[in-house]
GROMACS .gro file of C-alpha atoms in nm:
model
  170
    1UNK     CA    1   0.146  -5.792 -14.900
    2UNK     CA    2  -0.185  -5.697 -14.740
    3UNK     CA    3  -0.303  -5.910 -14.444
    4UNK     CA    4  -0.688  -5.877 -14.493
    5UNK     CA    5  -0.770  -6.017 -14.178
    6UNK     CA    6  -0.660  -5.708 -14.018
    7UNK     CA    7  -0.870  -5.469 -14.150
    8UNK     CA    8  -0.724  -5.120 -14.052
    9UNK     CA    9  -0.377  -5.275 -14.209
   10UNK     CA   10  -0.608  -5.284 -14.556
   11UNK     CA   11  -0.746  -4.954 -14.520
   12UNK     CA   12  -0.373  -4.823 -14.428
   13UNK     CA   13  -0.251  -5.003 -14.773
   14UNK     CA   14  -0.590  -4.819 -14.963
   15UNK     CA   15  -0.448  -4.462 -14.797
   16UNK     CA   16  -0.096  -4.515 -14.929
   17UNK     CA   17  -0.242  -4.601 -15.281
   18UNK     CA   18  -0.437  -4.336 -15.277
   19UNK     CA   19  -0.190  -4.093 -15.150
   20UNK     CA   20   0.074  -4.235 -15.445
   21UNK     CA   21  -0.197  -4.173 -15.710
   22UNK     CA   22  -0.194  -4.510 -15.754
   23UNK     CA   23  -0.588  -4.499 -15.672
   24UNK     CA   24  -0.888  -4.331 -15.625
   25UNK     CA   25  -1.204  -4.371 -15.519
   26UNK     CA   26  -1.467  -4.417 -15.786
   27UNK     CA   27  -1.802  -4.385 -15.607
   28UNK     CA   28  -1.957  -4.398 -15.295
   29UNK     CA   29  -2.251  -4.629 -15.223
   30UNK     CA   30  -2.453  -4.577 -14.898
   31UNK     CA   31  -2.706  -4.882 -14.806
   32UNK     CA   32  -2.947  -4.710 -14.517
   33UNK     CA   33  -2.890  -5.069 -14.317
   34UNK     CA   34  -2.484  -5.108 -14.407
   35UNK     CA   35  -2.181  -4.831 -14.358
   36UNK     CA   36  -2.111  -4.684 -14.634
   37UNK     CA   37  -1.930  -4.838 -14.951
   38UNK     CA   38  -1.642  -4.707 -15.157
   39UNK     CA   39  -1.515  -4.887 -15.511
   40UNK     CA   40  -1.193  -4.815 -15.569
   41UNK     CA   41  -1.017  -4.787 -15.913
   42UNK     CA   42  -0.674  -4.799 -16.073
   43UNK     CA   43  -0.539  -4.477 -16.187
   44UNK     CA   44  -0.294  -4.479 -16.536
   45UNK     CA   45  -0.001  -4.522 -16.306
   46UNK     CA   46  -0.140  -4.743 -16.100
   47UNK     CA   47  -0.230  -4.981 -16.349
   48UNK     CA   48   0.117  -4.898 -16.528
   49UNK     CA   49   0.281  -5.015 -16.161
   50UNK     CA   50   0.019  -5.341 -16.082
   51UNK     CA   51   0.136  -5.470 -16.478
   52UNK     CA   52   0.512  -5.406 -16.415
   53UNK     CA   53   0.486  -5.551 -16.051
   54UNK     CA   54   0.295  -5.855 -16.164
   55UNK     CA   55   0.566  -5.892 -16.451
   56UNK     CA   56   0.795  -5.910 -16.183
   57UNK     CA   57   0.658  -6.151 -15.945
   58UNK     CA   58   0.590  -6.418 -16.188
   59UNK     CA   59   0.892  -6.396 -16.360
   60UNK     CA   60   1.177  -6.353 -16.096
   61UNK     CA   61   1.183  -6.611 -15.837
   62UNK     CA   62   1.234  -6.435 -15.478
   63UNK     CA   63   1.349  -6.484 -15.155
   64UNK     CA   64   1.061  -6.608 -14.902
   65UNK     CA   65   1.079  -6.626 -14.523
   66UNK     CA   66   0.833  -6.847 -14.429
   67UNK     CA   67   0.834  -6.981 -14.084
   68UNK     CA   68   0.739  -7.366 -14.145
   69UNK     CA   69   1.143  -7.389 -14.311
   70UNK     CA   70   1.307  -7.199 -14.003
   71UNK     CA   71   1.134  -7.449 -13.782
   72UNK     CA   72   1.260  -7.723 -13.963
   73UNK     CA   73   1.606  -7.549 -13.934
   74UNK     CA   74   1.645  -7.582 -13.547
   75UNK     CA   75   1.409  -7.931 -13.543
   76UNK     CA   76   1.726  -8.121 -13.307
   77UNK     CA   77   1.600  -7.888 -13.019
   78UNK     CA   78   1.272  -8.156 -12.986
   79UNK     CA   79   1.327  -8.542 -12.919
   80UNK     CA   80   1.241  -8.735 -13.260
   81UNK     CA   81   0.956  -8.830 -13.088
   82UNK     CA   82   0.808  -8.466 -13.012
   83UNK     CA   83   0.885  -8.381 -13.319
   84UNK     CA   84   0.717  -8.658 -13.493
   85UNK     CA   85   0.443  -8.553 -13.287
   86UNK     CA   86   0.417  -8.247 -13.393
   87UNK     CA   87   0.459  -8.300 -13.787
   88UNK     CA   88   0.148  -8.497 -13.718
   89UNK     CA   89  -0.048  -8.242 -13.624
   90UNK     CA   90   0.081  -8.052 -13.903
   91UNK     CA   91  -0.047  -8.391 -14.130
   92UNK     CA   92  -0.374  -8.300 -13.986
   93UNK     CA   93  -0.370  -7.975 -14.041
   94UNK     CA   94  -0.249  -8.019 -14.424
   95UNK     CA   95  -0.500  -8.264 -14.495
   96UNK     CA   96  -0.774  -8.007 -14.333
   97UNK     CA   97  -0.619  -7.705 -14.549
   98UNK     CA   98  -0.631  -7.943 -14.898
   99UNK     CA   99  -1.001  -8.009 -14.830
  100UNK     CA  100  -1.087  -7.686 -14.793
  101UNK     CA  101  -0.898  -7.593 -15.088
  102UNK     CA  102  -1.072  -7.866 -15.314
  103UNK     CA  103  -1.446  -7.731 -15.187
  104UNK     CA  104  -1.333  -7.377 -15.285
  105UNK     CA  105  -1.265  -7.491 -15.663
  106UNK     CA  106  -1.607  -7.746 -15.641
  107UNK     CA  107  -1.798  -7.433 -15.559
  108UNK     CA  108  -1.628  -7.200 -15.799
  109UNK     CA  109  -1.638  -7.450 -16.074
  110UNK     CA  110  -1.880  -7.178 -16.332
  111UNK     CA  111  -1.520  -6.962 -16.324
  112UNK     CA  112  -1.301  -6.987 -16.613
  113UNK     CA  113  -0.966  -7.211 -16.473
  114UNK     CA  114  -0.805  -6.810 -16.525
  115UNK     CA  115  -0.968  -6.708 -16.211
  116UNK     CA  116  -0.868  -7.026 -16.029
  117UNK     CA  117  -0.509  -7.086 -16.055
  118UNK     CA  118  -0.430  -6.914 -15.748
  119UNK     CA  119  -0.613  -7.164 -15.573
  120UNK     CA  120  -0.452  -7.437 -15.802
  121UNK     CA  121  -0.123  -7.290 -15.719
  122UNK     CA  122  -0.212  -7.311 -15.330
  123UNK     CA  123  -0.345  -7.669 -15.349
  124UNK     CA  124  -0.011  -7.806 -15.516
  125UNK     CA  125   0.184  -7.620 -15.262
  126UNK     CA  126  -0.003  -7.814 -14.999
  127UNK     CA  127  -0.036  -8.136 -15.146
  128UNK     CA  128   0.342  -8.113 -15.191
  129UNK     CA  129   0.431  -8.017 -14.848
  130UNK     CA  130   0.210  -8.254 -14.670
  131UNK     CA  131   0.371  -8.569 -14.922
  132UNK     CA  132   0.677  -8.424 -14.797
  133UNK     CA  133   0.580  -8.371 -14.412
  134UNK     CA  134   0.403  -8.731 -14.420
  135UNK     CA  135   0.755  -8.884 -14.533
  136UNK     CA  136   1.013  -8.688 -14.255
  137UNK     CA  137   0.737  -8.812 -14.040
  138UNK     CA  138   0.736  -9.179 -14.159
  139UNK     CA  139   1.107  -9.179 -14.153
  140UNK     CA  140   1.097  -9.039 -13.762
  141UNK     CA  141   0.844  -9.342 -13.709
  142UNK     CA  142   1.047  -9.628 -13.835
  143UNK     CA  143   1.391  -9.401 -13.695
  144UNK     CA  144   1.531  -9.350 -14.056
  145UNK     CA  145   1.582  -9.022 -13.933
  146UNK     CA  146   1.642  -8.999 -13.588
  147UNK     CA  147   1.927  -8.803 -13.337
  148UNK     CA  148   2.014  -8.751 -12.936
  149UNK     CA  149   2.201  -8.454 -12.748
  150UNK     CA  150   2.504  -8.643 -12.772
  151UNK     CA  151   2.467  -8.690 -13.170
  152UNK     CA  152   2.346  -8.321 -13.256
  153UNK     CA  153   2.682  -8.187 -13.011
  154UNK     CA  154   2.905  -8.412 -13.209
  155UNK     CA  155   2.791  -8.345 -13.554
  156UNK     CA  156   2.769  -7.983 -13.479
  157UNK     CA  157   3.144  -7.983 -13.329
  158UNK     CA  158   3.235  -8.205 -13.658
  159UNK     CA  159   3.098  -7.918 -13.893
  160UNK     CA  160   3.246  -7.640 -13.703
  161UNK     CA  161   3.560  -7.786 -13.760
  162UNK     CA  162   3.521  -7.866 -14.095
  163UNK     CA  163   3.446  -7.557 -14.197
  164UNK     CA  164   3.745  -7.417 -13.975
  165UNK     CA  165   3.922  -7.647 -14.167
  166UNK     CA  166   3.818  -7.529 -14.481
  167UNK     CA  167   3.826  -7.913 -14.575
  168UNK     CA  168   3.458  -7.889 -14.686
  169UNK     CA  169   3.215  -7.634 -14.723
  170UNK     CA  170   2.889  -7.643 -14.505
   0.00000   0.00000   0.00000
């Protein structure tokens, strides 16, 4: 994955192509007001290795490591109410990213839906996570879900021994 943001991290990624013979540069363009500009293109094996790798990725579901998930994994380490707190920033947030997401196709609506369901894929992935964030949240409100020091010590000395045990699998 290429973080484009960082720009010497996508000209690294373009040298390592390049030096695989997965690419090479087409042509060179030089504006007199503008550095100059290189198009890239796929070589044969390149293109051979960007068909095989796509292939892959849709096909074969992988392991992720986002952060959002580890977060949730240690969440007992705020107060229900911090963490309620934050969530709703994260609501915000969310709401903020699906916007954005719904001008992108508005302004892109002349491209064939082919070229747009990577930001399709991206705005169900949000909407999904935010429905989801919106109800921990709700249930942290009205203390459906809720826990204390004592509570997270206890349950976390009840699993340790159930899994000692081997009584039940955690």
């Amino acid at each position: 994955m290429v973080n484009v943001s960082q720009t010497n991290s996508l000209y690294q990624t373009i040298a390592r192509l390049e030096r695989a013979g997965l690419l090479v540069a087409a042509s060179v363009n030089r504006d007199s007001k503008r550095p100059e500009r290189i198009v890239y293109e796929l070589t044969g094996a390149g293109r051979t290795t960007l068909v095989n790798w796509t292939r892959e990725l849709l096909s074969t579901r992988s392991r992720e490591f986002p952060e959002f998930p580890a977060a949730i994994s240690v969440l007992p380490v705020l107060t229900p109410k911090d963490a309620r707190k934050q969530l709703e920033k994260r609501i915000v947030a969310l709401e903020s990213e699906l916007t954005r997401l719904a001008a992108r196709v508005k302004a892109a609506h002349f491209l064939p839906r082919l070229f747009l369901l990577e930001i399709e894929h991206l705005k169900a992935q949000t909407a999904a996570e935010l429905q989801w964030v919106q109800s921990v949240s709700d249930d942290l409100r009205t203390g459906r879900l809720t826990w204390n020091k004592a509570w997270v010590k206890k349950a976390i000395k009840e699993l340790g021994q159930q899994h000692c045990d081997g009584s039940k699998g955690v």
